[in-house]
Coordinates of C-alpha atoms and ligand atoms in Angstrom, one line a residue:
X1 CA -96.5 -57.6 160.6
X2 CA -96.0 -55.5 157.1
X3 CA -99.2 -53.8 156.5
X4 CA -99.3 -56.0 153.3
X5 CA -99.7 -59.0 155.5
X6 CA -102.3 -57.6 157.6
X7 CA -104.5 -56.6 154.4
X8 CA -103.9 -60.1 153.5
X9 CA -104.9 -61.5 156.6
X10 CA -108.2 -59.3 156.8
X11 CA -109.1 -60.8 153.0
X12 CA -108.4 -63.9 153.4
X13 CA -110.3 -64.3 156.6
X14 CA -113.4 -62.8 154.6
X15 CA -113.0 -65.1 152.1
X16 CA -112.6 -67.9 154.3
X17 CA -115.4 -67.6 155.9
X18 CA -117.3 -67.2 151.9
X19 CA -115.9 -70.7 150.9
X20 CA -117.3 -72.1 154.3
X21 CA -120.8 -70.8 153.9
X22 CA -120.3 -72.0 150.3
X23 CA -119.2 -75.2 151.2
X24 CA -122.4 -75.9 153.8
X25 CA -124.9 -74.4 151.8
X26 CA -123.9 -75.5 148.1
X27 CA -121.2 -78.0 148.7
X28 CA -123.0 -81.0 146.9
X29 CA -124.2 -79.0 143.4
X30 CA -122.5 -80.4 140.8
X31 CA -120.7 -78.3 138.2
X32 CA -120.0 -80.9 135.6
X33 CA -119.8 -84.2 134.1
X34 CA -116.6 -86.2 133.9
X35 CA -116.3 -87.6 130.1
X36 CA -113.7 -90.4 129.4
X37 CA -112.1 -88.8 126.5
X38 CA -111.1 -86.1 129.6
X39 CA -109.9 -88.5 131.5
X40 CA -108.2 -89.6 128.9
X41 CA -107.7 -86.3 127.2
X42 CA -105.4 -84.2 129.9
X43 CA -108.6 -83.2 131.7
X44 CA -109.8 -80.5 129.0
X45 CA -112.7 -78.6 130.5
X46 CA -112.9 -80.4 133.6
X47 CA -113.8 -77.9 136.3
X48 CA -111.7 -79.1 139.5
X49 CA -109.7 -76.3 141.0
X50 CA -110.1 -72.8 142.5
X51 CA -107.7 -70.1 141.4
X52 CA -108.1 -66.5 142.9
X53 CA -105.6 -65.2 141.4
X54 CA -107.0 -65.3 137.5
X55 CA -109.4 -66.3 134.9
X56 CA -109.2 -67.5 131.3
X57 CA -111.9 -66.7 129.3
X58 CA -111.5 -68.9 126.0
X59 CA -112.1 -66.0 123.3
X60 CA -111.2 -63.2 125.4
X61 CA -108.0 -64.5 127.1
X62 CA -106.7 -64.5 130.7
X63 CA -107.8 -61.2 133.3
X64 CA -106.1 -61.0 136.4
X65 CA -108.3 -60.3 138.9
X66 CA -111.0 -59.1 136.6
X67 CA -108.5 -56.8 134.6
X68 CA -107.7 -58.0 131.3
X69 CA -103.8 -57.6 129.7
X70 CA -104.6 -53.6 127.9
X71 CA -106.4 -52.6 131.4
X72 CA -103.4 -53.4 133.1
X73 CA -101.4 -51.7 131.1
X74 CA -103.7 -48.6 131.4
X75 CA -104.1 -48.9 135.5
X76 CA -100.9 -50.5 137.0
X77 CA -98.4 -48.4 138.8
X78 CA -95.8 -47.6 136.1
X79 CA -91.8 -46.9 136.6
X80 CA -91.0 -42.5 136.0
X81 CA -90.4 -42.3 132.9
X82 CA -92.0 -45.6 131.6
X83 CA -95.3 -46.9 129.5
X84 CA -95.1 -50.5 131.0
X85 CA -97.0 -52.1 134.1
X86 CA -94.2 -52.3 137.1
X87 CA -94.8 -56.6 137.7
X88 CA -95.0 -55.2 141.6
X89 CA -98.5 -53.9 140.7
X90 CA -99.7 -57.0 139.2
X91 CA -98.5 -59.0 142.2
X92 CA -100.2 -56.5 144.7
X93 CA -103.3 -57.4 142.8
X94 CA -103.4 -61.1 142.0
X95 CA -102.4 -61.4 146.1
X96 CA -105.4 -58.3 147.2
X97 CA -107.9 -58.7 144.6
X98 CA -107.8 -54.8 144.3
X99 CA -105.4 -52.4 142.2
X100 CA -102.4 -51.0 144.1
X101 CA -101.5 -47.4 144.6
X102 CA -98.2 -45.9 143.6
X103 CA -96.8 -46.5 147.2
X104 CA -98.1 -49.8 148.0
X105 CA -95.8 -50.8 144.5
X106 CA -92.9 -48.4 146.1
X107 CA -93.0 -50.7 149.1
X108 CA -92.8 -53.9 147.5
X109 CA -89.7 -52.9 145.5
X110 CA -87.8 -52.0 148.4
X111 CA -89.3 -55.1 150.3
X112 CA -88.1 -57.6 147.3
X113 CA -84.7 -56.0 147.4
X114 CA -84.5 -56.0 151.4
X115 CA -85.1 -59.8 150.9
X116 CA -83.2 -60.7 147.8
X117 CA -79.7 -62.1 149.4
X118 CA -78.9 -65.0 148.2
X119 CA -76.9 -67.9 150.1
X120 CA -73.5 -68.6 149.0
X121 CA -74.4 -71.9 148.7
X122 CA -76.8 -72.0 146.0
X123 CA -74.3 -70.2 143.7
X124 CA -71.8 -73.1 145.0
X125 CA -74.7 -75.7 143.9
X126 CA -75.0 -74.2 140.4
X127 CA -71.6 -73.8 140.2
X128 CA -71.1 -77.9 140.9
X129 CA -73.2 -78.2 137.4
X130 CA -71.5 -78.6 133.7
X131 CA -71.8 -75.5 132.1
X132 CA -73.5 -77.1 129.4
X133 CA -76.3 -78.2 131.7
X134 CA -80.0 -76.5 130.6
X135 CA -80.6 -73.3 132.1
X136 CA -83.9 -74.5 133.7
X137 CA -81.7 -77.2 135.2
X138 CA -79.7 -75.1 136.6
X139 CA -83.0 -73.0 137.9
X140 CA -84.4 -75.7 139.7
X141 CA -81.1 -76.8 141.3
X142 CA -80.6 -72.7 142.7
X143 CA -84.5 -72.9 143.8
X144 CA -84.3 -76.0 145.6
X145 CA -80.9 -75.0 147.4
X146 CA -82.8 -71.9 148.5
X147 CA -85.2 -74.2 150.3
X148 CA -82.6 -74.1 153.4
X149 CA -84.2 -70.8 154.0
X150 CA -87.8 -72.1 154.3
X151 CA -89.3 -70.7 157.0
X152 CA -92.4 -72.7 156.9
X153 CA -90.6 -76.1 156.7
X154 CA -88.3 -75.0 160.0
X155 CA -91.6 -74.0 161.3
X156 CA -93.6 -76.6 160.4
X157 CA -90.5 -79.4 161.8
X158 CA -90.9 -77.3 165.2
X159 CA -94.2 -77.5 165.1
X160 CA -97.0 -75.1 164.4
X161 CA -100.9 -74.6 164.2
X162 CA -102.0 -75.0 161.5
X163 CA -104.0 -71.7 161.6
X164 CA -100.5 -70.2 160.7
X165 CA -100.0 -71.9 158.1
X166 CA -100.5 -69.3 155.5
X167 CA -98.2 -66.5 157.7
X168 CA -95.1 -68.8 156.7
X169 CA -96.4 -69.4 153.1
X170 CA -96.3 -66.0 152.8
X171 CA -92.7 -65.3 154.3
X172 CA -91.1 -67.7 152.0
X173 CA -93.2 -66.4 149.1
X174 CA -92.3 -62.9 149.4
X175 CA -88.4 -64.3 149.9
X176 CA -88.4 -66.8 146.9
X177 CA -89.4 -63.9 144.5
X178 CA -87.4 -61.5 146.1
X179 CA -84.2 -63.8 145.4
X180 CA -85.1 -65.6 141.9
X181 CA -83.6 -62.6 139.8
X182 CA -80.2 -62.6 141.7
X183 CA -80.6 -66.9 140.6
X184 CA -81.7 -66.5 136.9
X185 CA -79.2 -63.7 137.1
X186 CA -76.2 -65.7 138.1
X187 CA -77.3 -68.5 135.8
X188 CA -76.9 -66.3 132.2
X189 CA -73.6 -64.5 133.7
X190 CA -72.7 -67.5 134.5
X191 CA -73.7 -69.9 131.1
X192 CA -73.2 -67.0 128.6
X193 CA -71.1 -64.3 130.4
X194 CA -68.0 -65.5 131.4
X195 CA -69.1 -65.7 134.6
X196 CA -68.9 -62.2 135.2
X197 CA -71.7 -61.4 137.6
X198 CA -73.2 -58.0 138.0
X199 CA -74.2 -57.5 141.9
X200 CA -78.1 -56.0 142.3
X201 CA -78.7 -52.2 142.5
X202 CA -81.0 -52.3 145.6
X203 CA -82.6 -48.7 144.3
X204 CA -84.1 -50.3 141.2
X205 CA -87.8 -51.6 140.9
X206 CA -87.6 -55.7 140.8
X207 CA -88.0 -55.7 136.8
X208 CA -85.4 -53.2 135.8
X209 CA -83.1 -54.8 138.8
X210 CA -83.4 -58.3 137.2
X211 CA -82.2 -56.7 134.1
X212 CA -79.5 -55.0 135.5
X213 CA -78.0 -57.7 137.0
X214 CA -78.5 -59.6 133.6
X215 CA -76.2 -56.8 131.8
X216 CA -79.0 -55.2 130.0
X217 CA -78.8 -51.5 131.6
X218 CA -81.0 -49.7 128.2
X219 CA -84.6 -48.5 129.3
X220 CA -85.4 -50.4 126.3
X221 CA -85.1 -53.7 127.4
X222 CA -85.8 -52.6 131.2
X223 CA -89.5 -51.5 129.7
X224 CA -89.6 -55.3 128.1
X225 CA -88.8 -56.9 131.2
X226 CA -91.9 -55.0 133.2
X227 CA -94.2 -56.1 130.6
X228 CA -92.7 -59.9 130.1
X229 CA -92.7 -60.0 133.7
X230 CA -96.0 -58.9 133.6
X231 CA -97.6 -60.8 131.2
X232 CA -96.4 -64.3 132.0
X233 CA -97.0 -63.9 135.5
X234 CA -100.5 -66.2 135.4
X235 CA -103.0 -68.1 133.2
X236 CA -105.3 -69.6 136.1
X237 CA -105.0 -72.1 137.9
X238 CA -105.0 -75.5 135.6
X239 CA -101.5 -74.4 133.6
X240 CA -99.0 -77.1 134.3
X241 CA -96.7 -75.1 136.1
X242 CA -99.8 -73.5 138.3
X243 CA -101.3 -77.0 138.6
X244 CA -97.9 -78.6 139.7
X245 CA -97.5 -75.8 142.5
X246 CA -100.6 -76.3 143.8
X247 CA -101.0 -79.6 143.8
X248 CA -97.4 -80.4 145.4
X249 CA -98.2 -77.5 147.4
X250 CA -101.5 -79.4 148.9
X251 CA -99.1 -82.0 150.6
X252 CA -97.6 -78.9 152.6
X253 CA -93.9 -79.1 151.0
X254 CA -93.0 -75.8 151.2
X255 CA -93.4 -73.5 148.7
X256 CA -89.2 -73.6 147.3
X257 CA -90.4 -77.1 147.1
X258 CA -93.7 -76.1 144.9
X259 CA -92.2 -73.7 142.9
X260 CA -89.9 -76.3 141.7
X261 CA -91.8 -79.2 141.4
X262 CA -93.8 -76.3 138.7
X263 CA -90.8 -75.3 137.2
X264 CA -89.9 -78.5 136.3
X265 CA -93.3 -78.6 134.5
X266 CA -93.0 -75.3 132.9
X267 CA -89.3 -76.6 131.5
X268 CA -91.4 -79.1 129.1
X269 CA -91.9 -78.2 125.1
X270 CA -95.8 -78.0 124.9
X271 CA -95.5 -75.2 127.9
X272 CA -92.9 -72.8 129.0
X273 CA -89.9 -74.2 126.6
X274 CA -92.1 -73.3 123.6
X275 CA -90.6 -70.3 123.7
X276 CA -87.3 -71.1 123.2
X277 CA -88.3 -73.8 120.1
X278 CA -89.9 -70.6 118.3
X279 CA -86.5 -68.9 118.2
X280 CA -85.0 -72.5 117.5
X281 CA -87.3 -73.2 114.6
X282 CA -87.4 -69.5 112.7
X283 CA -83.9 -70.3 112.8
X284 CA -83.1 -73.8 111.0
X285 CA -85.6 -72.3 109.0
X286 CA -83.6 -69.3 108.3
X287 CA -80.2 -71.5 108.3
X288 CA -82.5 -74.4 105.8
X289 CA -83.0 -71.5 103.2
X290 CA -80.0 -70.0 103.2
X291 CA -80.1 -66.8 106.0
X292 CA -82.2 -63.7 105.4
X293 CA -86.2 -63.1 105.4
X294 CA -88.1 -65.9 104.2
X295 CA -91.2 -65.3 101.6
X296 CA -94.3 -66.6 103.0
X297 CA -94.4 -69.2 100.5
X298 CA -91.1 -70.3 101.8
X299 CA -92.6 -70.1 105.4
X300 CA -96.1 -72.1 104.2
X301 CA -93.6 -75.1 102.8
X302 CA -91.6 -75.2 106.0
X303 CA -94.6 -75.1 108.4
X304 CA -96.2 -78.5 106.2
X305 CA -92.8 -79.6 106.6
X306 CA -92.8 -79.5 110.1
X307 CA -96.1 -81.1 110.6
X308 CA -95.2 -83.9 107.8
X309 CA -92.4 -84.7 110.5
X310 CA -95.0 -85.0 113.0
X311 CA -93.3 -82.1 114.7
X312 CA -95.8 -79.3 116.4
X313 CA -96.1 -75.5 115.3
X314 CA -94.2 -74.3 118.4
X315 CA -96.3 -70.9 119.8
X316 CA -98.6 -71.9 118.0
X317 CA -102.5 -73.9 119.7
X318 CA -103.6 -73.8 123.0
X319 CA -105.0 -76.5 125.6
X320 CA -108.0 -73.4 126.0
X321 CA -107.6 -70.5 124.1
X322 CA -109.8 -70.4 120.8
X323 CA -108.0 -67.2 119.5
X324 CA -104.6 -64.8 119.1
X325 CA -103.4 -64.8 123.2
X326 CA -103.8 -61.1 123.9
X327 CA -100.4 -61.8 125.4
X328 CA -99.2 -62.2 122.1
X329 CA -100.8 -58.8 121.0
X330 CA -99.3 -57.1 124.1
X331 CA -95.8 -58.1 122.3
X332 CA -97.0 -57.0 118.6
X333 CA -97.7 -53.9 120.4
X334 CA -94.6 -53.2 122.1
X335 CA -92.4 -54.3 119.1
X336 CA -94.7 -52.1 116.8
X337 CA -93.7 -49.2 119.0
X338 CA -90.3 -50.0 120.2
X339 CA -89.0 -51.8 117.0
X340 CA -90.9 -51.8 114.0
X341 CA -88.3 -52.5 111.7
X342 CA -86.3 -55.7 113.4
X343 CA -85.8 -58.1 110.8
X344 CA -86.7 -61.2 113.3
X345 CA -89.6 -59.1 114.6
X346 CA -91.2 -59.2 111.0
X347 CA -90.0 -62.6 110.3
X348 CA -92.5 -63.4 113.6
X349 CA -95.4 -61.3 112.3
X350 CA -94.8 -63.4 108.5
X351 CA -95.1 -66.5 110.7
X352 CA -98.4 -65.1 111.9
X353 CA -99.6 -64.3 108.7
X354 CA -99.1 -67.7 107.3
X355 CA -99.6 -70.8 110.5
X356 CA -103.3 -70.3 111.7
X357 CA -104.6 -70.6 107.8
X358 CA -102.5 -74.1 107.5
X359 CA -103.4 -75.2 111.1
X360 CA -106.5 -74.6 110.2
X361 CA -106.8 -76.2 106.7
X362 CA -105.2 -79.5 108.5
X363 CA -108.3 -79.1 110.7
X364 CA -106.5 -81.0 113.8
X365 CA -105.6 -77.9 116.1
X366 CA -108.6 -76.7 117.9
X367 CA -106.9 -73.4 118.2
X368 CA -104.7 -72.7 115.0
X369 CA -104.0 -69.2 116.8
X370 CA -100.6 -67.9 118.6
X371 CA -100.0 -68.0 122.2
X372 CA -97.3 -66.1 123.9
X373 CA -94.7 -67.5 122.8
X374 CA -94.7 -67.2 119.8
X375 CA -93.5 -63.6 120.0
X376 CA -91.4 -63.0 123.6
X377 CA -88.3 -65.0 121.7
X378 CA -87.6 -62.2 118.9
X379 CA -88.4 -59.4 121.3
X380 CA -85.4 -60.3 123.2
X381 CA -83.2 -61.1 120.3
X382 CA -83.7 -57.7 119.4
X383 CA -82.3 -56.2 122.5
X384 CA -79.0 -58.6 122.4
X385 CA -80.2 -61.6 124.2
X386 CA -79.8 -64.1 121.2
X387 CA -79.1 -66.9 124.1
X388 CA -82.6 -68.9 123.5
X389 CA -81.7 -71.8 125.8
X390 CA -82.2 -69.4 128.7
X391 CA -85.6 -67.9 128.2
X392 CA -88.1 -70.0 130.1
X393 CA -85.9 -69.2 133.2
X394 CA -87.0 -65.5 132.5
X395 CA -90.8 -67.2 132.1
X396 CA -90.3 -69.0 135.6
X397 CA -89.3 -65.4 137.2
X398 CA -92.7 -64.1 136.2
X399 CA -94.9 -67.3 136.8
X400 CA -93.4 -67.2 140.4
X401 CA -95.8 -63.5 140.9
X402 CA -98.6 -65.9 140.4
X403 CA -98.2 -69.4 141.5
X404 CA -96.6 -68.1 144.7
X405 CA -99.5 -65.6 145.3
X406 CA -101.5 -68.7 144.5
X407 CA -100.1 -70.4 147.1
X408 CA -100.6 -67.8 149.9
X409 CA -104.1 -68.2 149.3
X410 CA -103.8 -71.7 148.8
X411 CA -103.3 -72.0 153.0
X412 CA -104.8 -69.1 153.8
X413 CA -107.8 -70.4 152.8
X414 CA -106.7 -74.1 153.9
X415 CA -107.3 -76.1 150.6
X416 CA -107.1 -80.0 151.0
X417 CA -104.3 -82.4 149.9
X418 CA -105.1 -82.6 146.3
X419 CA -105.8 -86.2 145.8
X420 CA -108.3 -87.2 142.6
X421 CA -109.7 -90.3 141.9
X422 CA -107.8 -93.1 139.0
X423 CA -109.1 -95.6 137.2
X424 CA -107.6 -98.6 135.0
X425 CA -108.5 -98.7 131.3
X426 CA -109.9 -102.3 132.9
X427 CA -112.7 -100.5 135.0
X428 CA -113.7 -97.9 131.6
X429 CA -114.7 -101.2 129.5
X430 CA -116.4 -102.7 132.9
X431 CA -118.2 -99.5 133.4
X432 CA -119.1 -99.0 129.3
X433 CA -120.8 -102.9 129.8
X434 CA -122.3 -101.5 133.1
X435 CA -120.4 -104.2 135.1
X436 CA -119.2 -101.0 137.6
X437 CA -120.7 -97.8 138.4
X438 CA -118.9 -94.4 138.7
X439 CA -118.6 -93.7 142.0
X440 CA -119.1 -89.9 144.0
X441 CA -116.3 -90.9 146.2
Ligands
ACO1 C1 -97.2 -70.9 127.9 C2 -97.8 -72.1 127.2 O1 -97.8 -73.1 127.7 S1 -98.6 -71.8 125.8 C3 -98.4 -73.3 124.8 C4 -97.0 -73.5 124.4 N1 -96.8 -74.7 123.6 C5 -96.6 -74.6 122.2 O2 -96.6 -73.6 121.6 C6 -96.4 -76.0 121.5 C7 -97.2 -76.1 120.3 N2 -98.6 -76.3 120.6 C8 -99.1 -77.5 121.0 O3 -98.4 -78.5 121.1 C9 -100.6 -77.6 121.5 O4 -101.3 -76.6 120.8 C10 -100.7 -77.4 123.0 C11 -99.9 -78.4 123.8 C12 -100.4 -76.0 123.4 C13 -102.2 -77.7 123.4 O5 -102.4 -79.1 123.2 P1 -103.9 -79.7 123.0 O6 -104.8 -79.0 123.9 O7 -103.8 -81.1 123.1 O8 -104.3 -79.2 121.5 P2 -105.4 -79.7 120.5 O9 -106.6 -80.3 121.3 O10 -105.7 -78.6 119.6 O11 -104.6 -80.9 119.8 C14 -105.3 -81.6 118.8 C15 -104.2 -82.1 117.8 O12 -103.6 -81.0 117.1 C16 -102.2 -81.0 117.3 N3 -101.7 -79.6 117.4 C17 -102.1 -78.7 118.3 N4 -101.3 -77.6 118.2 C18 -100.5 -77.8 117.2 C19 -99.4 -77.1 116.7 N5 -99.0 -75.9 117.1 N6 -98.7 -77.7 115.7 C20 -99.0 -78.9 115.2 N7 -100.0 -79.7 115.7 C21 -100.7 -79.1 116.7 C22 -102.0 -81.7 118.6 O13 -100.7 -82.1 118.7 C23 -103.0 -82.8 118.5 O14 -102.5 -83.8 117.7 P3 -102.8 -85.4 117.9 O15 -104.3 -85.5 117.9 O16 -102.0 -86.0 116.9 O17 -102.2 -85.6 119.3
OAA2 O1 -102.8 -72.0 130.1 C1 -102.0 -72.9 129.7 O2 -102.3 -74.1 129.7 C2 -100.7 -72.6 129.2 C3 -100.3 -71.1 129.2 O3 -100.6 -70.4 128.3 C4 -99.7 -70.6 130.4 O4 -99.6 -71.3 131.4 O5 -99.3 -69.4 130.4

């Protein structure tokens, strides 16, 4: 066993037996009240899932592990020569609870690239999909094809205790994100490039590798992919992509299975795609006034105009931030230092400028503030990557660091089949007219 695993082992069995004394000694407190407007209100503020891996605080934004966005950019592991967190690090510590050193983060880069073949046939299974089909289509069709390799579904079919549950969980973790570059890889070459694929350079940390093989070789854009695969990694556990892995998760599909079934989740506008709208909509606004920087009056008009059309403010609001994402300052940072002058860049910062004041003004947002992705779009435009359609595929190669690590602890710790309570809009007006009672059950 990898002395990773061990370490793992050694936590989670302290933990585990945490949770049980916990559970006997505090099990029945009760840590809040059920509302129908959450019910029927996506659950907002409804406490109902454990996440190791991170915490959102609603002001202050999302620390992983205790460690908020500028610590770990001042305490991970960094590449020779770079400023930026190496995404090994963060992984190391949304899996250990502890920061890594620089050799535990040397060890998982060669691990990842050990494990990072890739089947034939999942190329052959993109490869069977119209070139015009989404790139996050094409994602999710390379993820589940590499579920042939899932060592805890083989295991599980032969039969195992379930005491091992978690060993195989994290196997196939530690091979899923080992191979989903090489995937996302193939996917741009393949989409954007001609299908000219570039084949991995096993020497490379996993970040700079995953830009290699995408055909963006400058340190530049190497140093963006650390952070962006750094940043996007986690945002607790009640995300829909985390949610969706967890909860498919809890039935014991495997986690190429869970990853999916959250990817599919993370595909959607009001999550991961909003990235890919920002890009979209700076530009028909660009293209609807002619080309060139906007004025932020021009901006002002074209943001009413896009709520008049009962259209959102994409990267803009957030289901529980209440201010600017500190992922979003991470960005402004790096473009500040790498690229002060891009055109888009300031076009971005103009948005910024003008949205939360009109958002809220219209007084409907609850956060009028910009998340992440309202910047990541023009950060890659600037280094050549002007293909929008394919940048919540580079979002699902981060969010596997944390929904995967989630997972390991998810059976480590040996979390039930998620499985809440419904009711009919039938049983609220019974229950307002006290004709039925809520039930503990
Ligand atoms: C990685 C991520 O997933 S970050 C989020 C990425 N998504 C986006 O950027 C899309 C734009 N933003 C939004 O649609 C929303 O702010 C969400 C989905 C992120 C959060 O949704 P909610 O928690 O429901 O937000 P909130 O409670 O503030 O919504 C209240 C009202 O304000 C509206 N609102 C919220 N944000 C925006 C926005 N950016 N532009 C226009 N209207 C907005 C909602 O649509 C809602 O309108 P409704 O009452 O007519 O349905
Ligand atoms: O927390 C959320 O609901 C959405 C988000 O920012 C993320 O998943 O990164």
């Amino acid at each position: 066993m990898s002395y990773i695993k061990e370490k793992f082992k050694v936590k989670a069995d302290e933990l585990s037996t945490e949770v049980k004394d916990l559970l006997k000694n505090h099990g029945s407190k009760v840590i809040g009240d059920v509302t129908i407007a959450q019910a029927y209100q996506g659950m907002r503020g409804i406490t109902g899932l454990v996440t190791e891996t991170s915490l959102l605080d609603a002001n202050e934004g999302i620390r992983f592990r205790g460690y908020s966005i500028p610590e770990l950019r001042d305490n991970l592991p960094k590449a020779v020569g770079g400023a930026e967190p190496l995404p090994e690090g963060l992984f190391y510590l949304m899996l250990m609870g502890e920061l890594p050193t620089e050799a535990d983060v040397q060890h998982l880069s060669s691990v990842w690239a050990r494990r990072s073949h890739v089947p034939n046939h999942v190329f052959d299974a993109i490869e069977a999909l119209p070139i015009t089909t989404h790139p996050m289509t094409m994602f999710n069709v390379g993820i589940m094809a590499l579920q042939t390799e899932s060592l805890f579904a083989k295991a599980y079919a032969e039969g195992i205790n379930k005491k091992d549950y978690w060993s195989y969980m994290y196997e196939d973790s530690m091979n899923l994100i080992a191979r989903l570059p090489r995937v996302a890889a193939y996917i741009y070459r393949r989409k954007y490039k001609n299908g000219q694929h570039i084949q991995p350079d096993g020497l490379l940390d996993w970040g700079s590798n995953f830009a290699h093989m995408l055909g963006y070789d400058d340190e530049g854009f190497k140093e963006l992919m650390r952070l962006y695969m750094t940043i996007h990694a986690d945002h607790e556990g009640g995300n829909v992509s985390a949610h969706t892995t967890h909860l498919v998760g809890s039935a014991l599909s495997d986690a190429y299975q869970s990853f999916a079934a959250g990817m599919n989740g993370l595909a959607g506008p009001l999550h991961g795609l909003a990235n890919q709208e920002v890009i979209r909509w700076i530009l028909a606004m660009q293209e609807e006034l002619g080309g060139g920087t906007p004025t932020k009056e021009q901006i002002e008009k074209y943001v009413r105009k896009t709520l008049a059309d009962g259209k959102v403010v994409p990267g803009y609001g957030h289901a529980v931030l209440r201010k600017t994402d500190p992922r979003f300052t991470a960005q402004m940072e790096f473009a500040k230092k790498h690229l002060p002058e891009d055109e888009l860049v300031k076009i971005v910062w103009m948005v910024y400028d003008v949205v939360p004041g009109v958002l809220t003004e219209l007084g409907k947002a609850k956060n009028p503030w910009p998340n992440v992705d309202a910047h990541s779009g023009a950060l890659l435009v600037h280094y050549g990557m002007v293909e929008y359609e394919f940048y919540t595929v580079l979002f699902g190669v981060s969010r596997a660091l944390g929904v995967l690590a989630s997972l390991c602890w998810d059976r480590a710790l040996g979390l039930s089949i998620e499985r809440p309570k419904s009711v009919t809009t039938e049983w609220m007006k019974n229950f307002v007219e006290g004709k039925v009672e809520a039930s503990a059950e």
